[in-house]
């Protein structure tokens, strides 16, 4: 499926009817090609809506809040950026109550205790000591242990929250160190009073008090509260944009997805994206626009916007240069379709539909040696019909994306690399060749064994005991479902000897599909 041409896309406009074009920026992920006055008008409208939705500033303990990140953006936790924030905390201080560092929370106004938010303007709040801000309170909420149960959506702040956690743990270790130093001084003073002065003991005691004072503040941080009833997807995306000091800088790859989500919120699709004019064909914005004008790219991105499949966004395959090269190539449509297909195979294994694992296993045992049996064997026919129906049920089930953890995806990727990572093994990808089938059977065995271990550990972990019932159900039967999906042969529209989706699978499929256009060219030469 070759990409659709965009005529005259590289030629600059001779005239501009209204306003000047906003400058293209190669450094970020989201340049804009609309007239500047149109962009300014939209931003003004969004800021006006944000002011109307704004309920006020408050303090809250981020460690005690059940905060959900990622609804309005897809920024996964990037450890290098988190570390950078952590280092800035150590060198420049937390500035936890600075208005510029406020984390936006989206909460229904009816759920917020009105006296628990400060409605003063940002300039007034900035002039005061932020520690005097009221503590955020929600109606009817109670502490369950050391945490509030109410789930709150944040439109940003994931990296601030994680860096604060690292900084806090570092401070707690610091408290333990100074307390040990104090005990050592006291012990030394008892054995040899003259070797330790009163001043040394006083300084040590003061250090302990100061260290404990910092730790007692816990996860206190300034937040800005917005009315959830007035925040739609488009405004949420605007609030989640990175424009402040302690934020994670958006990468070009995330910029593609944010642009994509903004277009969806604006009810646009690949058919009505404005044609890019006046841009270099090598610029980031031109590449992004070229991608988003392809229907198969939209289908791929819609698939990858699942809760756990953002796993790919920070991988090598999602680098803008390679992503555009691969998806805009003659085989780009096939690569996108194959990715969706293999991703769906993995998702088929994680759902909450009723499942008789014992019967499925029995039916699979019956058909395992089907090649040695006669076609008219009624028992084998009945078993195949049952299993095909099970596969169809899995294909139609709604996947529980929260159950597909990064740990599971990383394990599947590692097993694939171990079995198919040797030089040019991709040439056998998805074929019935003995080399591929032998490795594939070993791959299936190891995936099922590792998956069983991960699931058993998850169900036994203390932190997962409060997981949603559908997540637990998805974990409970996923090994049986994965066994069926990976092993069954002859199921309609299912495919055989095909692995689950992972980063290395994308790379191998890409190499395999590169051969298709070349093969077609050779056939055409022979025909001509």
Coordinates of C-alpha atoms in Angstrom, one line a residue:
X1 CA 0.0 0.0 0.0
X2 CA 2.0 3.0 -1.2
X3 CA 1.5 6.3 0.5
X4 CA -0.8 8.8 -1.1
X5 CA 0.8 11.7 -2.9
X6 CA 0.3 15.2 -1.7
X7 CA 0.8 17.4 -4.7
X8 CA 2.9 20.5 -4.4
X9 CA 3.5 19.8 -0.7
X10 CA 7.1 20.8 -1.0
X11 CA 6.5 24.1 -2.8
X12 CA 6.2 27.3 -0.7
X13 CA 3.1 29.3 -1.1
X14 CA 3.5 32.5 -3.1
X15 CA 0.8 34.3 -1.2
X16 CA -0.8 34.1 2.2
X17 CA -4.4 35.2 2.5
X18 CA -4.5 35.8 6.2
X19 CA -1.7 36.2 8.7
X20 CA 1.8 34.8 8.5
X21 CA 2.7 31.2 8.6
X22 CA 4.0 29.9 11.9
X23 CA 7.6 29.0 11.8
X24 CA 8.5 25.3 11.3
X25 CA 10.6 24.0 14.1
X26 CA 12.8 21.0 13.8
X27 CA 13.6 20.9 17.5
X28 CA 10.2 19.9 18.8
X29 CA 7.5 17.5 17.9
X30 CA 4.7 19.8 16.9
X31 CA 5.2 22.6 14.5
X32 CA 2.1 24.3 13.1
X33 CA 1.4 25.3 9.5
X34 CA -1.7 27.4 10.1
X35 CA -1.8 31.2 10.0
X36 CA -0.4 32.7 13.2
X37 CA -3.6 34.6 13.9
X38 CA -5.6 31.4 13.6
X39 CA -3.3 29.6 16.0
X40 CA -3.4 32.6 18.4
X41 CA -7.2 32.6 18.3
X42 CA -7.4 28.9 19.2
X43 CA -4.9 29.3 22.0
X44 CA -6.9 32.3 23.3
X45 CA -10.1 30.3 23.2
X46 CA -8.4 27.4 25.1
X47 CA -6.9 29.7 27.7
X48 CA -10.4 31.3 28.2
X49 CA -11.9 27.9 28.7
X50 CA -9.2 26.9 31.1
X51 CA -9.9 30.0 33.2
X52 CA -13.6 29.1 33.3
X53 CA -12.8 25.5 34.4
X54 CA -10.2 26.6 37.0
X55 CA -11.4 26.0 40.5
X56 CA -8.3 27.2 42.4
X57 CA -4.9 26.3 43.9
X58 CA -4.3 23.9 46.7
X59 CA -1.7 21.7 48.4
X60 CA -1.9 17.9 48.4
X61 CA 0.4 15.1 49.3
X62 CA 1.2 13.3 46.0
X63 CA 2.3 10.2 47.9
X64 CA -1.1 9.8 49.5
X65 CA -3.2 10.6 46.4
X66 CA -4.4 7.9 44.0
X67 CA -3.4 9.9 40.9
X68 CA -3.8 8.6 37.3
X69 CA -1.4 10.0 34.7
X70 CA -1.6 9.6 30.9
X71 CA -5.3 10.2 30.1
X72 CA -4.5 13.4 28.1
X73 CA -0.9 12.5 27.1
X74 CA 1.1 9.5 26.4
X75 CA 4.3 10.4 28.2
X76 CA 5.7 7.2 29.7
X77 CA 8.2 7.4 32.5
X78 CA 11.5 8.2 30.9
X79 CA 14.2 7.4 33.5
X80 CA 16.9 9.7 32.1
X81 CA 14.5 12.7 32.2
X82 CA 13.4 11.8 35.7
X83 CA 17.0 11.7 36.8
X84 CA 17.5 15.1 35.3
X85 CA 14.6 16.5 37.3
X86 CA 16.0 14.8 40.4
X87 CA 19.4 16.4 39.9
X88 CA 17.6 19.8 39.5
X89 CA 15.8 19.2 42.8
X90 CA 19.1 18.7 44.5
X91 CA 20.9 21.7 43.0
X92 CA 18.0 24.2 42.8
X93 CA 15.7 23.0 45.5
X94 CA 12.2 21.6 45.1
X95 CA 10.2 24.8 44.8
X96 CA 7.3 22.6 45.6
X97 CA 4.9 25.5 46.2
X98 CA 5.9 27.6 43.2
X99 CA 2.9 28.4 41.0
X100 CA 5.0 27.7 37.9
X101 CA 5.4 24.1 39.1
X102 CA 1.7 23.4 39.9
X103 CA 0.4 20.0 38.7
X104 CA -3.0 20.2 37.0
X105 CA -5.7 17.9 38.5
X106 CA -9.0 17.3 36.9
X107 CA -11.8 16.8 39.4
X108 CA -15.6 17.4 39.3
X109 CA -16.4 20.6 41.1
X110 CA -19.2 18.9 43.1
X111 CA -16.6 16.6 44.7
X112 CA -14.3 19.4 45.9
X113 CA -14.7 21.0 49.3
X114 CA -15.0 24.7 48.3
X115 CA -12.9 25.9 51.2
X116 CA -10.0 23.6 50.3
X117 CA -9.0 25.6 47.2
X118 CA -7.6 29.1 46.9
X119 CA -9.3 31.2 44.2
X120 CA -6.7 34.0 44.3
X121 CA -5.0 34.7 41.0
X122 CA -1.6 33.2 40.2
X123 CA 0.3 36.4 40.8
X124 CA -1.1 36.9 44.3
X125 CA -0.4 33.3 45.2
X126 CA 3.1 33.5 43.8
X127 CA 3.8 36.5 46.1
X128 CA 2.8 34.5 49.2
X129 CA 4.3 31.5 50.9
X130 CA 2.7 28.6 49.1
X131 CA 2.9 26.5 52.2
X132 CA -0.1 28.5 53.5
X133 CA -2.3 27.2 50.7
X134 CA -5.2 25.0 51.9
X135 CA -5.0 21.3 51.8
X136 CA -7.1 19.8 49.0
X137 CA -10.2 18.0 50.3
X138 CA -12.7 15.9 48.5
X139 CA -16.2 15.3 49.8
X140 CA -16.7 12.0 51.6
X141 CA -13.2 10.7 51.1
X142 CA -11.3 8.9 53.8
X143 CA -7.8 7.6 54.2
X144 CA -7.5 3.9 53.6
X145 CA -4.2 3.1 55.4
X146 CA -1.9 5.8 54.3
X147 CA -3.6 6.6 51.0
X148 CA -6.8 8.1 49.8
X149 CA -9.0 5.8 47.7
X150 CA -10.5 8.4 45.3
X151 CA -8.9 8.3 41.9
X152 CA -7.9 11.6 40.5
X153 CA -6.8 12.3 36.9
X154 CA -3.7 14.5 36.4
X155 CA -3.1 16.4 33.1
X156 CA 0.7 16.2 33.6
X157 CA 3.3 15.8 36.4
X158 CA 4.3 12.2 36.0
X159 CA 8.0 12.9 36.0
X160 CA 7.7 15.5 38.8
X161 CA 5.9 12.9 40.9
X162 CA 8.5 10.2 40.2
X163 CA 11.5 12.5 40.7
X164 CA 10.0 13.7 44.0
X165 CA 9.7 10.1 45.1
X166 CA 13.4 9.5 44.4
X167 CA 14.3 12.7 46.1
X168 CA 12.2 11.8 49.2
X169 CA 13.8 8.4 49.5
X170 CA 17.2 10.0 49.3
X171 CA 16.2 12.4 52.1
X172 CA 15.0 9.5 54.3
X173 CA 18.4 7.8 53.8
X174 CA 20.0 11.1 54.8
X175 CA 18.0 11.1 58.1
X176 CA 19.2 7.5 58.8
X177 CA 22.8 8.6 58.2
X178 CA 22.7 11.7 60.5
X179 CA 21.0 9.7 63.2
X180 CA 23.7 7.1 63.0
X181 CA 26.3 9.8 63.2
X182 CA 24.6 11.2 66.3
X183 CA 24.6 7.8 68.0
X184 CA 28.2 7.4 67.2
X185 CA 29.0 10.8 68.7
X186 CA 27.0 10.0 71.8
X187 CA 28.7 6.6 72.2
X188 CA 32.1 8.3 71.8
X189 CA 31.1 11.0 74.3
X190 CA 30.3 8.3 76.9
X191 CA 33.6 6.5 76.5
X192 CA 35.7 9.7 76.2
X193 CA 33.8 12.9 77.2
X194 CA 36.7 15.1 76.2
X195 CA 36.9 13.9 72.6
X196 CA 33.4 15.2 71.7
X197 CA 32.4 18.8 72.3
X198 CA 29.0 20.1 73.3
X199 CA 29.0 22.1 70.0
X200 CA 29.4 19.0 67.9
X201 CA 26.5 17.3 69.6
X202 CA 24.3 20.4 69.2
X203 CA 25.1 20.6 65.5
X204 CA 24.4 16.9 65.0
X205 CA 21.0 17.3 66.8
X206 CA 20.2 20.3 64.7
X207 CA 20.9 18.4 61.5
X208 CA 18.6 15.6 62.6
X209 CA 15.8 18.1 63.3
X210 CA 16.2 19.8 59.9
X211 CA 16.4 16.4 58.0
X212 CA 13.2 15.2 59.8
X213 CA 11.5 18.5 59.0
X214 CA 12.0 17.9 55.3
X215 CA 10.9 14.3 55.5
X216 CA 7.7 15.3 57.4
X217 CA 6.6 17.3 54.4
X218 CA 6.3 14.1 52.4
X219 CA 4.9 14.5 49.0
X220 CA 3.4 18.0 49.6
X221 CA 3.1 19.8 46.3
X222 CA 1.1 22.7 44.8
X223 CA -1.7 21.7 42.4
X224 CA -4.2 23.6 40.3
X225 CA -7.7 22.1 40.2
X226 CA -9.9 22.1 37.2
X227 CA -13.6 21.2 36.9
X228 CA -13.8 17.8 35.1
X229 CA -17.2 18.7 33.7
X230 CA -15.7 21.6 31.7
X231 CA -12.5 19.8 30.6
X232 CA -12.9 17.9 27.3
X233 CA -10.2 16.0 25.5
X234 CA -9.0 19.1 23.6
X235 CA -8.7 21.2 26.7
X236 CA -7.1 18.4 28.6
X237 CA -4.4 18.1 25.9
X238 CA -3.8 21.8 26.2
X239 CA -3.4 21.6 30.0
X240 CA -1.0 18.8 29.6
X241 CA 1.3 20.7 27.3
X242 CA 4.8 21.3 28.6
X243 CA 5.4 25.0 29.3
X244 CA 6.9 25.1 32.8
X245 CA 10.1 24.6 34.7
X246 CA 9.9 21.2 36.2
X247 CA 8.4 19.2 33.3
X248 CA 9.5 16.4 31.1
X249 CA 10.4 17.9 27.7
X250 CA 8.3 16.4 25.0
X251 CA 10.1 14.3 22.4
X252 CA 9.4 14.5 18.7
X253 CA 7.9 11.0 18.9
X254 CA 5.5 12.0 21.6
X255 CA 4.7 15.1 19.6
X256 CA 3.4 12.9 16.8
X257 CA 1.0 11.2 19.1
X258 CA 0.0 14.5 20.8
X259 CA -0.7 16.0 17.4
X260 CA -2.6 12.9 16.5
X261 CA -4.8 13.1 19.6
X262 CA -5.4 16.8 19.1
X263 CA -6.6 16.1 15.6
X264 CA -9.0 13.5 16.9
X265 CA -10.3 15.9 19.6
X266 CA -10.8 18.4 16.8
X267 CA -12.8 15.8 14.8
X268 CA -10.3 15.6 12.0
X269 CA -8.8 12.6 10.3
X270 CA -6.2 11.7 7.7
X271 CA -8.5 13.0 4.9
X272 CA -8.8 16.6 6.0
X273 CA -5.4 17.4 7.4
X274 CA -4.1 20.7 5.9
X275 CA -1.5 20.3 3.3
X276 CA 2.0 21.3 4.5
X277 CA 3.5 24.1 2.4
X278 CA 6.8 25.9 2.5
X279 CA 8.6 23.2 4.5
X280 CA 11.8 21.3 3.9
X281 CA 11.1 17.7 3.1
X282 CA 13.7 16.7 5.8
X283 CA 12.0 18.8 8.6
X284 CA 10.3 17.2 11.5
X285 CA 7.0 18.9 10.8
X286 CA 7.0 17.7 7.2
X287 CA 7.6 14.1 8.2
X288 CA 4.9 14.3 10.8
X289 CA 2.4 15.7 8.4
X290 CA 3.3 13.1 5.8
X291 CA 2.7 10.3 8.3
X292 CA -0.7 11.7 9.4
X293 CA -2.0 12.0 5.9
X294 CA -2.0 8.2 5.5
X295 CA -5.1 6.2 6.4
X296 CA -3.1 3.1 7.5
X297 CA -0.9 5.2 9.8
X298 CA -4.1 6.4 11.6
X299 CA -5.2 2.8 12.1
X300 CA -1.8 1.9 13.5
X301 CA -1.7 4.9 15.9
X302 CA -5.2 4.1 17.0
X303 CA -4.1 0.6 17.9
X304 CA -0.9 1.9 19.6
X305 CA -2.8 4.4 21.8
X306 CA -3.9 1.5 24.1
X307 CA -3.0 1.9 27.7
X308 CA 0.0 -0.5 27.6
X309 CA 1.0 -0.3 23.9
X310 CA 2.5 3.1 24.4
X311 CA 5.3 0.8 25.3
X312 CA 6.6 1.2 21.7
X313 CA 6.7 5.0 21.7
X314 CA 10.1 5.3 23.4
X315 CA 11.6 2.4 21.5
X316 CA 14.0 2.5 18.5
X317 CA 11.2 1.7 16.0
X318 CA 9.4 4.9 16.8
X319 CA 12.2 7.3 16.1
X320 CA 10.8 9.9 13.6
X321 CA 13.4 9.3 10.9
X322 CA 13.1 5.5 10.8
X323 CA 9.3 5.6 11.5
X324 CA 8.7 7.8 8.5
X325 CA 11.1 5.9 6.3
X326 CA 9.5 2.6 7.1
X327 CA 5.8 3.7 7.0
X328 CA 6.1 5.9 4.0
X329 CA 7.9 3.1 2.0
X330 CA 6.0 1.0 -0.6
X331 CA 5.6 -1.7 2.1
X332 CA 4.5 0.7 4.9
X333 CA 0.8 -0.2 4.7
X334 CA 1.6 -3.9 5.0
X335 CA 4.0 -3.2 7.9
X336 CA 1.2 -1.3 9.7
X337 CA -1.4 -4.0 9.1
X338 CA 0.9 -6.8 10.2
X339 CA 1.8 -4.8 13.4
X340 CA -1.9 -4.4 14.3
X341 CA -2.6 -8.1 13.5
X342 CA 0.2 -9.3 15.8
X343 CA -0.6 -6.8 18.5
X344 CA -4.2 -8.0 18.4
X345 CA -3.0 -11.6 18.9
X346 CA -1.4 -10.6 22.2
X347 CA -4.4 -8.7 23.3
X348 CA -6.7 -11.7 22.6
X349 CA -5.0 -13.4 25.6
X350 CA -5.9 -10.7 28.1
X351 CA -9.7 -10.3 28.7
X352 CA -12.3 -11.1 31.3
X353 CA -14.6 -13.4 29.3
X354 CA -15.6 -16.8 31.0
X355 CA -13.0 -19.4 30.1
X356 CA -12.9 -23.2 30.6
X357 CA -9.1 -23.7 30.6
X358 CA -9.4 -27.4 31.3
X359 CA -11.7 -28.2 28.4
X360 CA -9.6 -26.1 26.0
X361 CA -6.5 -28.1 27.0
X362 CA -8.4 -31.3 26.4
X363 CA -9.5 -30.2 23.0
X364 CA -6.0 -29.1 22.1
X365 CA -4.6 -32.5 23.1
X366 CA -7.1 -34.2 20.8
X367 CA -6.1 -32.2 17.8
X368 CA -2.4 -32.1 18.6
X369 CA -1.6 -35.1 16.4
X370 CA -4.3 -34.3 13.8
X371 CA -1.9 -34.9 10.9
X372 CA -1.7 -38.6 11.8
X373 CA -5.5 -38.9 12.0
X374 CA -8.0 -39.3 9.2
X375 CA -9.9 -36.2 8.1
X376 CA -13.3 -37.8 8.7
X377 CA -12.5 -38.4 12.4
X378 CA -15.6 -36.9 14.1
X379 CA -13.8 -36.4 17.5
X380 CA -11.1 -34.3 15.8
X381 CA -13.6 -32.3 13.8
X382 CA -15.7 -31.5 16.9
X383 CA -12.5 -30.5 18.8
X384 CA -11.4 -28.2 16.0
X385 CA -14.9 -26.6 15.8
X386 CA -14.8 -25.9 19.5
X387 CA -11.3 -24.4 19.4
X388 CA -12.1 -22.3 16.4
X389 CA -15.1 -20.9 18.2
X390 CA -12.9 -20.1 21.2
X391 CA -10.5 -18.2 19.0
X392 CA -13.4 -16.2 17.5
X393 CA -14.6 -15.4 21.1
X394 CA -11.1 -14.2 22.0
X395 CA -10.9 -12.1 18.8
X396 CA -14.3 -10.4 19.6
X397 CA -13.5 -9.9 23.4
X398 CA -12.6 -6.5 24.8
X399 CA -8.9 -6.6 25.9
X400 CA -8.0 -5.6 29.5
X401 CA -5.1 -3.4 28.6
X402 CA -4.1 -2.8 32.2
X403 CA -3.2 -6.5 32.5
X404 CA -0.6 -6.3 29.7
X405 CA 2.3 -4.9 31.8
X406 CA 5.6 -3.7 30.5
X407 CA 7.2 -6.6 32.3
X408 CA 5.2 -9.0 30.1
X409 CA 6.1 -7.2 26.9
X410 CA 9.8 -7.0 27.9
X411 CA 9.8 -10.7 28.6
X412 CA 8.2 -11.6 25.3
X413 CA 10.8 -9.3 23.5
X414 CA 13.7 -11.0 25.3
X415 CA 12.5 -14.5 24.4
X416 CA 12.0 -13.5 20.8
X417 CA 15.5 -12.1 20.6
X418 CA 16.9 -15.2 22.2
X419 CA 15.3 -17.5 19.7
X420 CA 15.3 -15.5 16.5
X421 CA 18.0 -12.9 17.1
X422 CA 20.7 -14.7 15.1
X423 CA 21.9 -13.2 11.8
X424 CA 19.2 -13.1 9.0
X425 CA 16.8 -15.3 10.9
X426 CA 14.2 -12.8 9.7
X427 CA 14.3 -14.4 6.3
X428 CA 12.2 -17.2 7.7
X429 CA 9.8 -15.0 9.5
X430 CA 6.3 -16.4 9.6
X431 CA 7.0 -19.2 7.2
X432 CA 6.6 -23.0 7.4
X433 CA 10.3 -23.5 7.1
X434 CA 11.8 -26.0 9.5
X435 CA 14.3 -23.5 10.8
X436 CA 11.4 -21.1 11.8
X437 CA 9.0 -23.8 13.1
X438 CA 11.7 -25.3 15.3
X439 CA 12.6 -22.0 16.9
X440 CA 8.9 -21.0 17.1
X441 CA 7.9 -24.1 19.1
X442 CA 10.7 -23.3 21.6
X443 CA 9.6 -19.6 21.6
X444 CA 6.0 -20.7 22.5
X445 CA 7.1 -23.0 25.3
X446 CA 9.3 -20.3 26.9
X447 CA 6.7 -17.6 26.5
X448 CA 4.0 -19.7 28.2
X449 CA 6.4 -20.7 31.1
X450 CA 7.5 -17.1 31.7
X451 CA 4.0 -15.8 31.4
X452 CA 2.8 -18.3 34.0
X453 CA 5.5 -17.2 36.4
X454 CA 4.8 -13.5 36.0
X455 CA 1.0 -14.0 36.5
X456 CA 1.5 -16.1 39.6
X457 CA 3.8 -13.5 41.1
X458 CA 1.4 -10.7 40.2
X459 CA -1.6 -12.4 41.8
X460 CA 0.5 -13.0 45.0
X461 CA 1.9 -9.5 45.3
X462 CA 0.5 -7.3 48.0
X463 CA 0.3 -4.2 45.8
X464 CA -1.9 -6.2 43.2
X465 CA -4.5 -7.4 45.7
X466 CA -6.5 -4.3 45.1
X467 CA -6.3 -4.6 41.3
X468 CA -9.5 -4.5 39.4
X469 CA -11.5 -7.7 39.1
X470 CA -11.2 -7.7 35.3
X471 CA -7.4 -7.4 35.5
X472 CA -7.2 -10.4 37.9
X473 CA -9.6 -12.3 35.6
X474 CA -7.4 -11.5 32.6
X475 CA -4.3 -12.7 34.4
X476 CA -6.0 -15.8 35.7
X477 CA -6.7 -17.3 32.3
X478 CA -4.1 -15.6 30.0
X479 CA -1.7 -18.6 29.9
X480 CA -4.4 -20.9 28.6
X481 CA -5.6 -18.3 26.1
X482 CA -2.0 -17.6 24.9
X483 CA -1.4 -21.3 24.5
X484 CA -4.4 -21.6 22.2
X485 CA -3.6 -18.4 20.2
X486 CA 0.0 -19.4 19.6
X487 CA -0.5 -23.1 18.9
X488 CA -3.8 -23.5 17.0
X489 CA -3.6 -24.3 13.3
X490 CA -6.1 -23.8 10.6
X491 CA -8.3 -21.2 12.4
X492 CA -9.9 -18.8 9.9
X493 CA -8.2 -15.4 9.7
X494 CA -5.8 -16.3 12.5
X495 CA -2.4 -17.3 11.0
X496 CA 0.1 -19.9 12.0
X497 CA 3.6 -19.8 13.4
X498 CA 3.2 -16.0 14.2
X499 CA 4.7 -14.6 17.4
X500 CA 3.3 -11.9 19.6
X501 CA 4.1 -8.3 18.7
X502 CA 7.4 -6.8 20.1
X503 CA 10.0 -4.3 19.0
X504 CA 12.2 -7.0 17.4
X505 CA 9.2 -8.4 15.6
X506 CA 8.6 -5.0 13.9
X507 CA 12.3 -4.9 12.8
X508 CA 12.2 -8.4 11.3
X509 CA 8.9 -7.9 9.6
X510 CA 10.2 -4.7 8.1
X511 CA 13.2 -6.5 6.7
X512 CA 11.0 -9.3 5.3
X513 CA 8.5 -6.9 3.7
X514 CA 11.3 -4.9 2.0
X515 CA 11.6 -7.9 -0.3
X516 CA 8.0 -7.7 -1.5
X517 CA 8.4 -4.5 -3.7
X518 CA 11.7 -5.8 -5.0
X519 CA 10.1 -9.1 -5.9
X520 CA 7.2 -7.4 -7.7
X521 CA 9.7 -5.3 -9.6
X522 CA 11.5 -8.4 -10.8
X523 CA 8.2 -10.0 -11.8
X524 CA 7.3 -6.9 -13.8
X525 CA 10.6 -7.0 -15.6
X526 CA 10.1 -10.6 -16.5
X527 CA 6.6 -9.8 -17.8
X528 CA 7.7 -6.7 -19.8

